[in-house]
CSV table of C-alpha atoms in Angstrom, one decimal:
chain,number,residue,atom,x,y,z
A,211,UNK,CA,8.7,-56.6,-18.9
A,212,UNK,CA,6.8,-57.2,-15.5
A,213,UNK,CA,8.3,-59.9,-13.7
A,214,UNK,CA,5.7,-62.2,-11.3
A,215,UNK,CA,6.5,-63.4,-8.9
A,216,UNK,CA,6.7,-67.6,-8.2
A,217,UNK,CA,4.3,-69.4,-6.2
A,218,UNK,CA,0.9,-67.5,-7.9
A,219,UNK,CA,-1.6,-70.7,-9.0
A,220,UNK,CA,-0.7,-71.7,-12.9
A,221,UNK,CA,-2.1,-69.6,-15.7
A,222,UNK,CA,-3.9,-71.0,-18.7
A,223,UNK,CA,-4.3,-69.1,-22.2
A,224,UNK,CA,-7.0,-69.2,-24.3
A,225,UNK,CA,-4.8,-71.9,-26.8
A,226,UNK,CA,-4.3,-74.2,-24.4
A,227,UNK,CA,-1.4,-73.9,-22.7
A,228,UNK,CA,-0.8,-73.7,-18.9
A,229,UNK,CA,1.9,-71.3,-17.8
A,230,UNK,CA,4.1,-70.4,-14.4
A,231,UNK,CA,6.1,-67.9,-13.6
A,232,UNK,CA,10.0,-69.5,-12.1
A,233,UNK,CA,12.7,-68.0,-10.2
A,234,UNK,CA,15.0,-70.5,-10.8
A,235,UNK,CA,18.4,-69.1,-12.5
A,236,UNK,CA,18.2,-71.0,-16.0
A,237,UNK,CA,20.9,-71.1,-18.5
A,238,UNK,CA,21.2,-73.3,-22.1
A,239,UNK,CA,24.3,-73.6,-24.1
A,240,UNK,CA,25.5,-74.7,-27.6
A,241,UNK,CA,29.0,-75.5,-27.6
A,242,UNK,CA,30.7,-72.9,-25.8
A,243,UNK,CA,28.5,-70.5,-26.6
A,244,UNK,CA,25.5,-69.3,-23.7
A,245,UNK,CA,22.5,-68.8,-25.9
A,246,UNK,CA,20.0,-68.5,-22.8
A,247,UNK,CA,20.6,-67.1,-19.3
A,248,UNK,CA,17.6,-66.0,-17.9
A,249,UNK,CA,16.4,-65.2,-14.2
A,250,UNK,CA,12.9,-64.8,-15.3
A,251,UNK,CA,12.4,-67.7,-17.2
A,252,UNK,CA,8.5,-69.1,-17.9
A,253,UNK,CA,7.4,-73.2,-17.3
A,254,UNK,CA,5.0,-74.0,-20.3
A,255,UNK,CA,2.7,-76.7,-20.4
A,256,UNK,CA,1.7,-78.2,-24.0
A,257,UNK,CA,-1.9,-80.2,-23.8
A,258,UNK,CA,-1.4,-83.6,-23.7
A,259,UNK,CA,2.6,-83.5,-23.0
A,260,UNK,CA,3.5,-84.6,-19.8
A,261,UNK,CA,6.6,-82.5,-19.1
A,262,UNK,CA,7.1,-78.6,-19.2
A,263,UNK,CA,9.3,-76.3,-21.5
A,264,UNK,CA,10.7,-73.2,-20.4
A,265,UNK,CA,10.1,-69.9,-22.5
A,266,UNK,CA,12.6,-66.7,-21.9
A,267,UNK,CA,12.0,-63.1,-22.0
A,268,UNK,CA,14.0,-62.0,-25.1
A,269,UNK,CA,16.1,-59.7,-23.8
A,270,UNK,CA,17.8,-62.3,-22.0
A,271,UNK,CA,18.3,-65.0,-24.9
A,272,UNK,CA,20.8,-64.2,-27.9
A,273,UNK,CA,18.5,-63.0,-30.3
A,274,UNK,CA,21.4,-62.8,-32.6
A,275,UNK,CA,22.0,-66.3,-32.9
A,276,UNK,CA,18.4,-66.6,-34.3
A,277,UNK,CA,17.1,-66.0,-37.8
A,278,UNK,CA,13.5,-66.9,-39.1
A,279,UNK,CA,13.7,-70.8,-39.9
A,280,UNK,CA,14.1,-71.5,-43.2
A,281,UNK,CA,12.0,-75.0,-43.1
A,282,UNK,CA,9.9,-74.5,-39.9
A,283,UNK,CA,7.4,-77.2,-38.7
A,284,UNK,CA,3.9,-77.8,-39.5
A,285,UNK,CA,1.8,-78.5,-36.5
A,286,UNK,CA,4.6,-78.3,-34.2
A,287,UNK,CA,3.6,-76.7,-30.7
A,288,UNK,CA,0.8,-75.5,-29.5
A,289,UNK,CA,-0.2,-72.4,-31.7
A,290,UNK,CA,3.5,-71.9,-32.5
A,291,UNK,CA,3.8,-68.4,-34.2
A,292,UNK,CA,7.5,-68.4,-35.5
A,293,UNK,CA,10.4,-70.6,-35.9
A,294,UNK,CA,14.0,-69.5,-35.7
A,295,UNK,CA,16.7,-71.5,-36.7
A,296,UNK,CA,19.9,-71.1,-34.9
A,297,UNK,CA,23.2,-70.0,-36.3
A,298,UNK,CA,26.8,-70.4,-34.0
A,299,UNK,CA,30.0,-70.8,-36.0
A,300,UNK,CA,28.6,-71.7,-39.5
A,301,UNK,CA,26.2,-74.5,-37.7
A,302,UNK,CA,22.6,-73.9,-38.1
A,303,UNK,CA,20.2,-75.6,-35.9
A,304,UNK,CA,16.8,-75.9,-37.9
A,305,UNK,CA,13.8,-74.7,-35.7
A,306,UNK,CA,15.7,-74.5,-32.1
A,307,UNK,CA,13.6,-71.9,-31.0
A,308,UNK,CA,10.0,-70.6,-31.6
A,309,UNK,CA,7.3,-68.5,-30.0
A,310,UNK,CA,3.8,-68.9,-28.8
A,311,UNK,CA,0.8,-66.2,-30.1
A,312,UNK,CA,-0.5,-66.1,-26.9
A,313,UNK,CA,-0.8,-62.6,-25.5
A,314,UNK,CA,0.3,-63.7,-21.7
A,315,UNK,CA,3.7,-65.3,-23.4
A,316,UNK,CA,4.3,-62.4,-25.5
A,317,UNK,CA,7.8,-60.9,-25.7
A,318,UNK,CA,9.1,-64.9,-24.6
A,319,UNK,CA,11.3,-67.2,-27.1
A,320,UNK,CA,11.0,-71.1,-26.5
A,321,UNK,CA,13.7,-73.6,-26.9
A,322,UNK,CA,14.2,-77.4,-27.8
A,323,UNK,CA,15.5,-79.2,-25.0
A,324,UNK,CA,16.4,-82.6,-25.4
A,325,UNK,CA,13.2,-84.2,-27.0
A,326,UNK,CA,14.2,-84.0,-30.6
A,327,UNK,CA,18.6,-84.7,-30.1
A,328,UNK,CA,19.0,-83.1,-33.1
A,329,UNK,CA,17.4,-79.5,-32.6
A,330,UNK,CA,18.2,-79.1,-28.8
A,331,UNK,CA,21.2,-77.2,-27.2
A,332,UNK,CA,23.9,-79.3,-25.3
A,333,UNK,CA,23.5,-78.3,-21.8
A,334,UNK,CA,21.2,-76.7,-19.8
A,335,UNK,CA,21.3,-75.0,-16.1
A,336,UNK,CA,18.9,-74.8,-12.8
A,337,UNK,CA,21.6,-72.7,-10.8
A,338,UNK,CA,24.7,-74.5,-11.0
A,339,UNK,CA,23.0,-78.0,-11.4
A,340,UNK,CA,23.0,-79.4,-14.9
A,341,UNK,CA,19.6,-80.3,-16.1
A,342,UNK,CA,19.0,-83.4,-18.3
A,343,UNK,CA,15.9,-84.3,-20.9
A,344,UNK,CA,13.3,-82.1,-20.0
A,345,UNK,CA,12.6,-79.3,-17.7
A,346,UNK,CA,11.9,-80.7,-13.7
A,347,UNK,CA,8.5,-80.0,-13.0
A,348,UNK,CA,7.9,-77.9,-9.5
A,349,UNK,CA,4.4,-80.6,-9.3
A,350,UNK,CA,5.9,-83.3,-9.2
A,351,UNK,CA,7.7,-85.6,-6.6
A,352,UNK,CA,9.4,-88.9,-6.6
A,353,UNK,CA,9.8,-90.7,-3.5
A,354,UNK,CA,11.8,-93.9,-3.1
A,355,UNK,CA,11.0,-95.8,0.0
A,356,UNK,CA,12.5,-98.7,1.3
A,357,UNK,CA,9.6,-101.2,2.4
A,358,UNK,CA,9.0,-104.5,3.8
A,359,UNK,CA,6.1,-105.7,1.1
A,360,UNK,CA,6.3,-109.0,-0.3
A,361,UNK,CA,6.1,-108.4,-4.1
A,362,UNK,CA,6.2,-110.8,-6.4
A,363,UNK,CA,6.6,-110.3,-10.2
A,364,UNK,CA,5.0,-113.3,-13.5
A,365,UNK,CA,6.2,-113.1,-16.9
A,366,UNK,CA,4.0,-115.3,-18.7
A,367,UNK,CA,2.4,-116.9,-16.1
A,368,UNK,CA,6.0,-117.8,-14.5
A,369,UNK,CA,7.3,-116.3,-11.5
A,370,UNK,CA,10.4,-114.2,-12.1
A,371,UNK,CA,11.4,-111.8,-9.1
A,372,UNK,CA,9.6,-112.7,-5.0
A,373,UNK,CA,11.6,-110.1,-2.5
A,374,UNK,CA,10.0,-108.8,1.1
A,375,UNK,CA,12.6,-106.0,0.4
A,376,UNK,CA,11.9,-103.6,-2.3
A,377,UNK,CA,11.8,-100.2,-2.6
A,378,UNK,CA,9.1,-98.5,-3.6
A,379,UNK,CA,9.0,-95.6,-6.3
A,380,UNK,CA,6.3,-93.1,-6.2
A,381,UNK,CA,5.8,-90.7,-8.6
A,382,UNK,CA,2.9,-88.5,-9.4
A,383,UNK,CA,1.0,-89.5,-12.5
A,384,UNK,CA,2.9,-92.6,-12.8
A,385,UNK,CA,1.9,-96.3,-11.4
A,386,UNK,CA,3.9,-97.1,-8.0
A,387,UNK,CA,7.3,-99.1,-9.5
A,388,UNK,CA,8.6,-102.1,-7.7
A,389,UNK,CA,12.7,-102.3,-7.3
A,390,UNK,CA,13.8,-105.5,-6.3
A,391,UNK,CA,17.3,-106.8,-5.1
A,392,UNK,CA,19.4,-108.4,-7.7
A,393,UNK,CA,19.4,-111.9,-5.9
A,394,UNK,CA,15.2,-111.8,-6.1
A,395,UNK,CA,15.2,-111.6,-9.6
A,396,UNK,CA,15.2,-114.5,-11.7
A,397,UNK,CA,17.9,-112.7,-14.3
A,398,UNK,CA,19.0,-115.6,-16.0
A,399,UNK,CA,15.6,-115.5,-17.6
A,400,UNK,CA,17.0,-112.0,-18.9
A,401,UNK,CA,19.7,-110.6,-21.2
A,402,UNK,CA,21.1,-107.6,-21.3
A,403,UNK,CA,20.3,-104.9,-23.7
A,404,UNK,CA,22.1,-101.6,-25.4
A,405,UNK,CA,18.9,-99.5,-24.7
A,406,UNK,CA,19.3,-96.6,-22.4
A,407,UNK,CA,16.8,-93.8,-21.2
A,408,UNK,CA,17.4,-90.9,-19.4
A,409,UNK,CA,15.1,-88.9,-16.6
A,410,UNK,CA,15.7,-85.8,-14.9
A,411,UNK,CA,14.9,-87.0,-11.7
A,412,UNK,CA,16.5,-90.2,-11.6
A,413,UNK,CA,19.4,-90.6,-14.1
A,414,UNK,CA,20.2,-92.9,-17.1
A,415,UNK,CA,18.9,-96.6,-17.0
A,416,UNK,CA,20.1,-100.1,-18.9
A,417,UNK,CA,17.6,-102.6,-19.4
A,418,UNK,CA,17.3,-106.0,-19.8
A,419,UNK,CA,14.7,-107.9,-22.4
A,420,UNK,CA,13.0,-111.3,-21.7
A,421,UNK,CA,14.8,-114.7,-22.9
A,422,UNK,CA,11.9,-117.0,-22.4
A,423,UNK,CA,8.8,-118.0,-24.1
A,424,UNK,CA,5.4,-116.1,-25.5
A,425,UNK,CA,4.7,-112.5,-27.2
A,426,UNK,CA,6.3,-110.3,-24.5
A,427,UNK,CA,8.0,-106.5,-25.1
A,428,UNK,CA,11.3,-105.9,-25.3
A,429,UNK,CA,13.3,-104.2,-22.6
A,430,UNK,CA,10.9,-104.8,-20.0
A,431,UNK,CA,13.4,-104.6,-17.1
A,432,UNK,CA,15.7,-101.6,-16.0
A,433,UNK,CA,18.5,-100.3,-13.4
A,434,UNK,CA,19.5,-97.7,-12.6
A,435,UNK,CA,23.5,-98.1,-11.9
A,436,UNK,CA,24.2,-94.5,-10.5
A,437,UNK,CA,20.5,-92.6,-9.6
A,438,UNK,CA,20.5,-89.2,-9.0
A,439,UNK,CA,21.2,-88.6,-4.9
A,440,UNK,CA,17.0,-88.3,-3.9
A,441,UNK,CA,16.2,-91.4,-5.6
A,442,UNK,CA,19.2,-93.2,-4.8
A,443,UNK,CA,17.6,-96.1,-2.6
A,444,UNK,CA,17.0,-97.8,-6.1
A,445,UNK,CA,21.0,-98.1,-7.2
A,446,UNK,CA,21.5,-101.6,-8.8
A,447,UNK,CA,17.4,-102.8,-8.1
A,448,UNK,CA,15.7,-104.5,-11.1
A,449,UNK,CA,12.0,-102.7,-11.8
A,450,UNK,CA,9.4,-104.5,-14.7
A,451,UNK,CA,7.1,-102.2,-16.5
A,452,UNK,CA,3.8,-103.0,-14.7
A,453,UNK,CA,2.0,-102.2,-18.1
A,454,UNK,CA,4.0,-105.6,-19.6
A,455,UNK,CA,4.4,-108.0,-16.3
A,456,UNK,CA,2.0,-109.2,-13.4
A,457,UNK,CA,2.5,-107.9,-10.2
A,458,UNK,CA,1.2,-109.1,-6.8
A,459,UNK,CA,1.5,-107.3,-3.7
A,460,UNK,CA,0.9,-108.8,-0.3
A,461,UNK,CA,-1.3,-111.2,-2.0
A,462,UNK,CA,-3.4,-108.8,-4.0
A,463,UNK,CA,-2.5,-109.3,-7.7
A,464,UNK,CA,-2.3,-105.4,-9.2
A,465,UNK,CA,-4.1,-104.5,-12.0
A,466,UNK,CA,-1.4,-104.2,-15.1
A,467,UNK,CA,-1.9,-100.0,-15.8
A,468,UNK,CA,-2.1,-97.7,-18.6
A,469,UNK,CA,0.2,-95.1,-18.9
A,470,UNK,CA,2.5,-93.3,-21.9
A,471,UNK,CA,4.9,-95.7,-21.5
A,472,UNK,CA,2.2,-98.7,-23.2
A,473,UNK,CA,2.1,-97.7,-26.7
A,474,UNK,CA,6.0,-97.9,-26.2
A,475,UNK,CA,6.3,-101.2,-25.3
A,476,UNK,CA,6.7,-103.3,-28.5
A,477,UNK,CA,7.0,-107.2,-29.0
Protein backbone atom coordinates (compact mmCIF):
# COMPACT_ATOMS: atom_id res chain seq x y z
CA UNK A 1 0.00 0.00 0.00
CA UNK A 2 1.68 3.50 -0.51
CA UNK A 3 0.40 5.87 1.85
CA UNK A 4 0.18 9.89 0.55
CA UNK A 5 0.57 12.08 2.26
CA UNK A 6 -2.44 14.87 3.27
CA UNK A 7 -2.47 18.25 1.93
CA UNK A 8 -1.62 17.12 -2.06
CA UNK A 9 -4.59 18.98 -4.34
CA UNK A 10 -7.80 16.42 -4.68
CA UNK A 11 -7.57 13.57 -7.18
CA UNK A 12 -10.33 12.81 -9.70
CA UNK A 13 -10.78 9.32 -11.53
CA UNK A 14 -11.84 8.72 -14.72
CA UNK A 15 -15.67 7.71 -13.19
CA UNK A 16 -16.20 10.60 -11.55
CA UNK A 17 -15.19 10.59 -8.35
CA UNK A 18 -12.87 13.10 -6.51
CA UNK A 19 -10.58 11.63 -3.95
CA UNK A 20 -8.03 12.83 -0.93
CA UNK A 21 -5.72 11.28 0.94
CA UNK A 22 -6.54 11.96 5.21
CA UNK A 23 -4.48 11.57 8.16
CA UNK A 24 -7.06 11.69 10.51
CA UNK A 25 -7.24 8.52 12.95
CA UNK A 26 -10.79 7.08 11.82
CA UNK A 27 -12.60 4.37 13.47
CA UNK A 28 -16.47 2.83 12.81
CA UNK A 29 -18.18 0.46 15.10
CA UNK A 30 -21.23 -1.99 15.13
CA UNK A 31 -22.22 -2.66 18.51
CA UNK A 32 -19.20 -3.52 20.42
CA UNK A 33 -17.56 -4.64 17.80
CA UNK A 34 -14.59 -2.13 15.78
CA UNK A 35 -15.27 -3.04 12.16
CA UNK A 36 -12.93 -0.07 10.82
CA UNK A 37 -9.85 1.52 12.40
CA UNK A 38 -7.86 2.99 9.93
CA UNK A 39 -4.97 5.67 9.97
CA UNK A 40 -4.88 5.84 6.22
CA UNK A 41 -8.32 6.33 5.55
CA UNK A 42 -9.48 8.01 1.85
CA UNK A 43 -12.29 11.17 1.55
CA UNK A 44 -14.46 10.26 -1.54
CA UNK A 45 -16.54 12.56 -3.32
CA UNK A 46 -19.73 11.08 -5.27
CA UNK A 47 -20.87 13.57 -8.33
CA UNK A 48 -23.58 15.46 -7.37
CA UNK A 49 -23.51 14.57 -3.46
CA UNK A 50 -22.61 17.24 -1.35
CA UNK A 51 -20.76 15.44 1.52
CA UNK A 52 -17.78 12.98 1.35
CA UNK A 53 -17.39 9.18 2.33
CA UNK A 54 -14.41 7.69 3.59
CA UNK A 55 -12.93 4.49 1.96
CA UNK A 56 -10.24 2.21 4.03
CA UNK A 57 -7.39 0.27 2.95
CA UNK A 58 -8.41 -3.35 3.58
CA UNK A 59 -6.04 -4.52 5.68
CA UNK A 60 -7.25 -2.21 8.21
CA UNK A 61 -11.15 -2.99 8.08
CA UNK A 62 -12.50 -6.55 9.30
CA UNK A 63 -12.72 -8.16 6.19
CA UNK A 64 -14.20 -11.06 8.09
CA UNK A 65 -17.24 -9.44 8.95
CA UNK A 66 -17.96 -9.05 5.21
CA UNK A 67 -19.35 -11.58 2.69
CA UNK A 68 -20.49 -10.73 -0.92
CA UNK A 69 -24.14 -9.14 -0.48
CA UNK A 70 -26.71 -11.33 -1.15
CA UNK A 71 -29.21 -8.52 -2.64
CA UNK A 72 -26.81 -5.68 -3.58
CA UNK A 73 -28.00 -2.39 -5.14
CA UNK A 74 -28.59 -1.37 -8.57
CA UNK A 75 -27.26 2.01 -9.40
CA UNK A 76 -26.04 2.54 -6.06
CA UNK A 77 -22.59 4.58 -6.06
CA UNK A 78 -20.65 5.77 -8.42
CA UNK A 79 -19.39 2.72 -10.48
CA UNK A 80 -19.76 0.53 -7.35
CA UNK A 81 -18.01 -2.84 -8.15
CA UNK A 82 -19.08 -5.14 -5.08
CA UNK A 83 -21.30 -5.14 -2.23
CA UNK A 84 -20.71 -6.88 1.02
CA UNK A 85 -23.18 -7.44 3.51
CA UNK A 86 -22.08 -7.44 6.99
CA UNK A 87 -22.30 -10.30 9.46
CA UNK A 88 -21.63 -9.52 13.63
CA UNK A 89 -23.39 -11.98 15.99
CA UNK A 90 -26.03 -13.53 13.69
CA UNK A 91 -27.00 -9.73 12.39
CA UNK A 92 -26.45 -9.16 8.78
CA UNK A 93 -26.35 -5.72 7.57
CA UNK A 94 -27.41 -5.85 3.72
CA UNK A 95 -24.85 -3.89 1.52
CA UNK A 96 -22.73 -1.94 4.50
CA UNK A 97 -19.87 -1.91 2.58
CA UNK A 98 -18.79 -1.89 -1.14
CA UNK A 99 -15.93 -0.90 -3.45
CA UNK A 100 -15.24 1.45 -6.24
CA UNK A 101 -13.53 -0.03 -9.82
CA UNK A 102 -11.48 2.77 -10.02
CA UNK A 103 -7.79 1.88 -10.26
CA UNK A 104 -6.51 4.91 -7.77
CA UNK A 105 -9.11 3.40 -5.00
CA UNK A 106 -8.11 -0.08 -5.51
CA UNK A 107 -7.33 -2.29 -2.51
CA UNK A 108 -10.08 0.39 -0.40
CA UNK A 109 -13.54 -0.88 1.11
CA UNK A 110 -16.30 1.93 1.55
CA UNK A 111 -18.83 2.10 4.29
CA UNK A 112 -22.45 3.41 4.93
CA UNK A 113 -22.41 6.10 7.39
CA UNK A 114 -25.50 7.42 8.53
CA UNK A 115 -27.39 8.29 5.15
CA UNK A 116 -29.47 5.11 4.91
CA UNK A 117 -30.11 4.41 9.23
CA UNK A 118 -30.56 1.10 8.38
CA UNK A 119 -27.29 -0.07 6.59
CA UNK A 120 -24.78 2.29 8.55
CA UNK A 121 -22.58 1.30 11.65
CA UNK A 122 -23.47 3.01 15.11
CA UNK A 123 -20.58 5.06 15.76
CA UNK A 124 -17.95 6.50 14.03
CA UNK A 125 -14.37 8.21 15.20
CA UNK A 126 -12.11 11.35 14.04
CA UNK A 127 -9.42 10.70 16.93
CA UNK A 128 -11.30 10.51 19.97
CA UNK A 129 -14.18 12.83 18.74
CA UNK A 130 -17.40 10.98 17.78
CA UNK A 131 -18.51 11.88 14.30
CA UNK A 132 -22.21 12.20 13.38
CA UNK A 133 -24.20 11.90 9.80
CA UNK A 134 -21.57 12.21 7.38
CA UNK A 135 -17.99 12.51 7.12
CA UNK A 136 -16.66 16.53 8.02
CA UNK A 137 -15.39 17.83 5.01
CA UNK A 138 -11.64 19.43 5.31
CA UNK A 139 -13.40 22.36 2.49
CA UNK A 140 -15.60 23.45 4.25
CA UNK A 141 -16.06 26.10 7.13
CA UNK A 142 -18.91 27.38 9.15
CA UNK A 143 -18.64 30.53 10.82
CA UNK A 144 -21.21 32.00 13.24
CA UNK A 145 -20.81 35.69 13.80
CA UNK A 146 -22.54 37.81 16.05
CA UNK A 147 -23.65 41.02 14.03
CA UNK A 148 -25.41 44.19 14.40
CA UNK A 149 -27.69 43.90 10.92
CA UNK A 150 -31.21 44.68 11.06
CA UNK A 151 -32.89 41.58 9.59
CA UNK A 152 -36.21 41.19 9.19
CA UNK A 153 -38.05 37.99 8.17
CA UNK A 154 -42.20 37.83 6.04
CA UNK A 155 -44.16 34.85 5.94
CA UNK A 156 -46.84 35.53 3.62
CA UNK A 157 -46.46 38.92 3.23
CA UNK A 158 -46.58 39.33 7.26
CA UNK A 159 -43.71 40.30 9.22
CA UNK A 160 -42.69 37.55 11.67
CA UNK A 161 -39.09 37.97 13.28
CA UNK A 162 -37.21 42.15 13.13
CA UNK A 163 -33.82 41.84 15.44
CA UNK A 164 -30.54 44.30 15.02
CA UNK A 165 -28.98 41.33 16.78
CA UNK A 166 -28.55 38.09 14.90
CA UNK A 167 -25.92 36.01 14.30
CA UNK A 168 -24.91 35.22 11.15
CA UNK A 169 -24.12 31.55 9.81
CA UNK A 170 -21.86 31.21 6.95
CA UNK A 171 -21.24 28.17 5.34
CA UNK A 172 -19.68 27.38 2.06
CA UNK A 173 -22.08 26.37 -0.60
CA UNK A 174 -24.93 27.20 1.46
CA UNK A 175 -27.04 30.69 1.57
CA UNK A 176 -25.90 33.02 4.64
CA UNK A 177 -28.64 31.82 7.58
CA UNK A 178 -30.19 34.50 9.79
CA UNK A 179 -30.45 33.42 13.82
CA UNK A 180 -32.59 35.57 15.59
CA UNK A 181 -33.32 36.02 19.43
CA UNK A 182 -36.25 34.29 20.76
CA UNK A 183 -38.07 37.60 21.75
CA UNK A 184 -37.67 38.89 17.85
CA UNK A 185 -39.58 36.25 16.58
CA UNK A 186 -43.18 36.29 16.26
CA UNK A 187 -43.42 32.36 17.69
CA UNK A 188 -46.94 32.40 18.52
CA UNK A 189 -47.44 32.34 14.82
CA UNK A 190 -45.46 28.85 15.23
CA UNK A 191 -45.96 25.47 16.72
CA UNK A 192 -43.73 23.14 17.61
CA UNK A 193 -42.84 20.07 15.68
CA UNK A 194 -41.35 16.33 16.35
CA UNK A 195 -38.94 16.80 13.33
CA UNK A 196 -35.30 16.68 14.06
CA UNK A 197 -32.11 16.84 11.84
CA UNK A 198 -28.74 16.28 12.53
CA UNK A 199 -25.28 17.97 11.10
CA UNK A 200 -21.85 17.24 11.86
CA UNK A 201 -20.90 20.62 12.30
CA UNK A 202 -23.59 21.96 14.27
CA UNK A 203 -25.64 19.33 16.15
CA UNK A 204 -29.29 18.12 16.25
CA UNK A 205 -32.11 20.74 15.57
CA UNK A 206 -36.20 21.01 16.46
CA UNK A 207 -38.27 22.91 14.34
CA UNK A 208 -41.19 24.64 14.36
CA UNK A 209 -44.01 24.74 11.31
CA UNK A 210 -46.13 27.82 10.47
CA UNK A 211 -49.80 28.23 12.18
CA UNK A 212 -51.07 30.91 9.97
CA UNK A 213 -52.57 31.37 6.57
CA UNK A 214 -51.55 30.41 2.70
CA UNK A 215 -49.60 27.37 0.98
CA UNK A 216 -46.30 27.55 3.09
CA UNK A 217 -43.83 24.30 4.02
CA UNK A 218 -43.71 22.65 6.94
CA UNK A 219 -40.99 22.93 9.44
CA UNK A 220 -39.69 26.09 8.16
CA UNK A 221 -38.15 27.25 11.51
CA UNK A 222 -35.29 25.52 13.57
CA UNK A 223 -32.94 25.73 16.85
CA UNK A 224 -30.53 24.48 17.71
CA UNK A 225 -30.79 23.85 21.76
CA UNK A 226 -27.15 22.57 22.41
CA UNK A 227 -24.72 23.42 19.04
CA UNK A 228 -21.65 21.92 18.74
CA UNK A 229 -18.80 24.31 20.64
CA UNK A 230 -17.59 26.34 17.07
CA UNK A 231 -20.97 27.19 16.16
CA UNK A 232 -22.32 27.76 19.50
CA UNK A 233 -23.22 31.61 19.08
CA UNK A 234 -26.51 30.19 17.65
CA UNK A 235 -27.82 28.17 21.04
CA UNK A 236 -31.67 28.82 21.35
CA UNK A 237 -31.82 31.45 17.98
CA UNK A 238 -34.75 30.78 15.62
CA UNK A 239 -33.38 30.55 11.66
CA UNK A 240 -36.21 30.35 8.55
CA UNK A 241 -35.25 28.48 5.50
CA UNK A 242 -34.54 31.45 3.05
CA UNK A 243 -35.67 29.12 0.18
CA UNK A 244 -39.52 29.27 1.95
CA UNK A 245 -39.56 32.94 3.85
CA UNK A 246 -38.64 36.62 2.66
CA UNK A 247 -35.74 38.07 4.12
CA UNK A 248 -34.60 41.69 4.21
CA UNK A 249 -31.35 42.85 5.24
CA UNK A 250 -30.50 46.45 6.08
CA UNK A 251 -33.29 47.38 3.70
CA UNK A 252 -32.33 45.21 0.81
CA UNK A 253 -34.88 42.50 0.43
CA UNK A 254 -32.71 39.08 -0.38
CA UNK A 255 -33.42 37.04 -3.15
CA UNK A 256 -35.23 33.64 -1.69
CA UNK A 257 -32.24 30.93 -3.02
CA UNK A 258 -31.99 27.63 -4.39
CA UNK A 259 -30.29 25.05 -2.70
CA UNK A 260 -30.75 21.03 -1.85
CA UNK A 261 -32.74 21.87 0.86
CA UNK A 262 -35.80 23.28 -1.86
CA UNK A 263 -37.12 20.17 -3.22
CA UNK A 264 -37.27 19.26 0.56
CA UNK A 265 -39.48 21.74 1.68
CA UNK A 266 -43.10 20.43 1.23
CA UNK A 267 -46.54 22.24 1.83
Amino acid sequence: MTVHPAGQSIRSTPEGLLWEPSERWVRGRKGDVTVVDSRHPVLVWEPGVPVPLYAFPREEVREDLLRPAERPPVGSHTGSHVFYDLAIGGVVVENAAWTFPADDLAGHIAFEWFRHWDSGLDHWYEEEEEIFIHPRDPHKRVDALPSGRHVQVEVGGLLVADTHRPVLLYETSLPTRYYIPREDVRLDLFEPTDHSTGCPYKGTARYWTWTGPGDVPRNIVWSYPDPLPPVAAVQGLLAFYNEAVDITVDGERRTRPVTPFTDGLKV
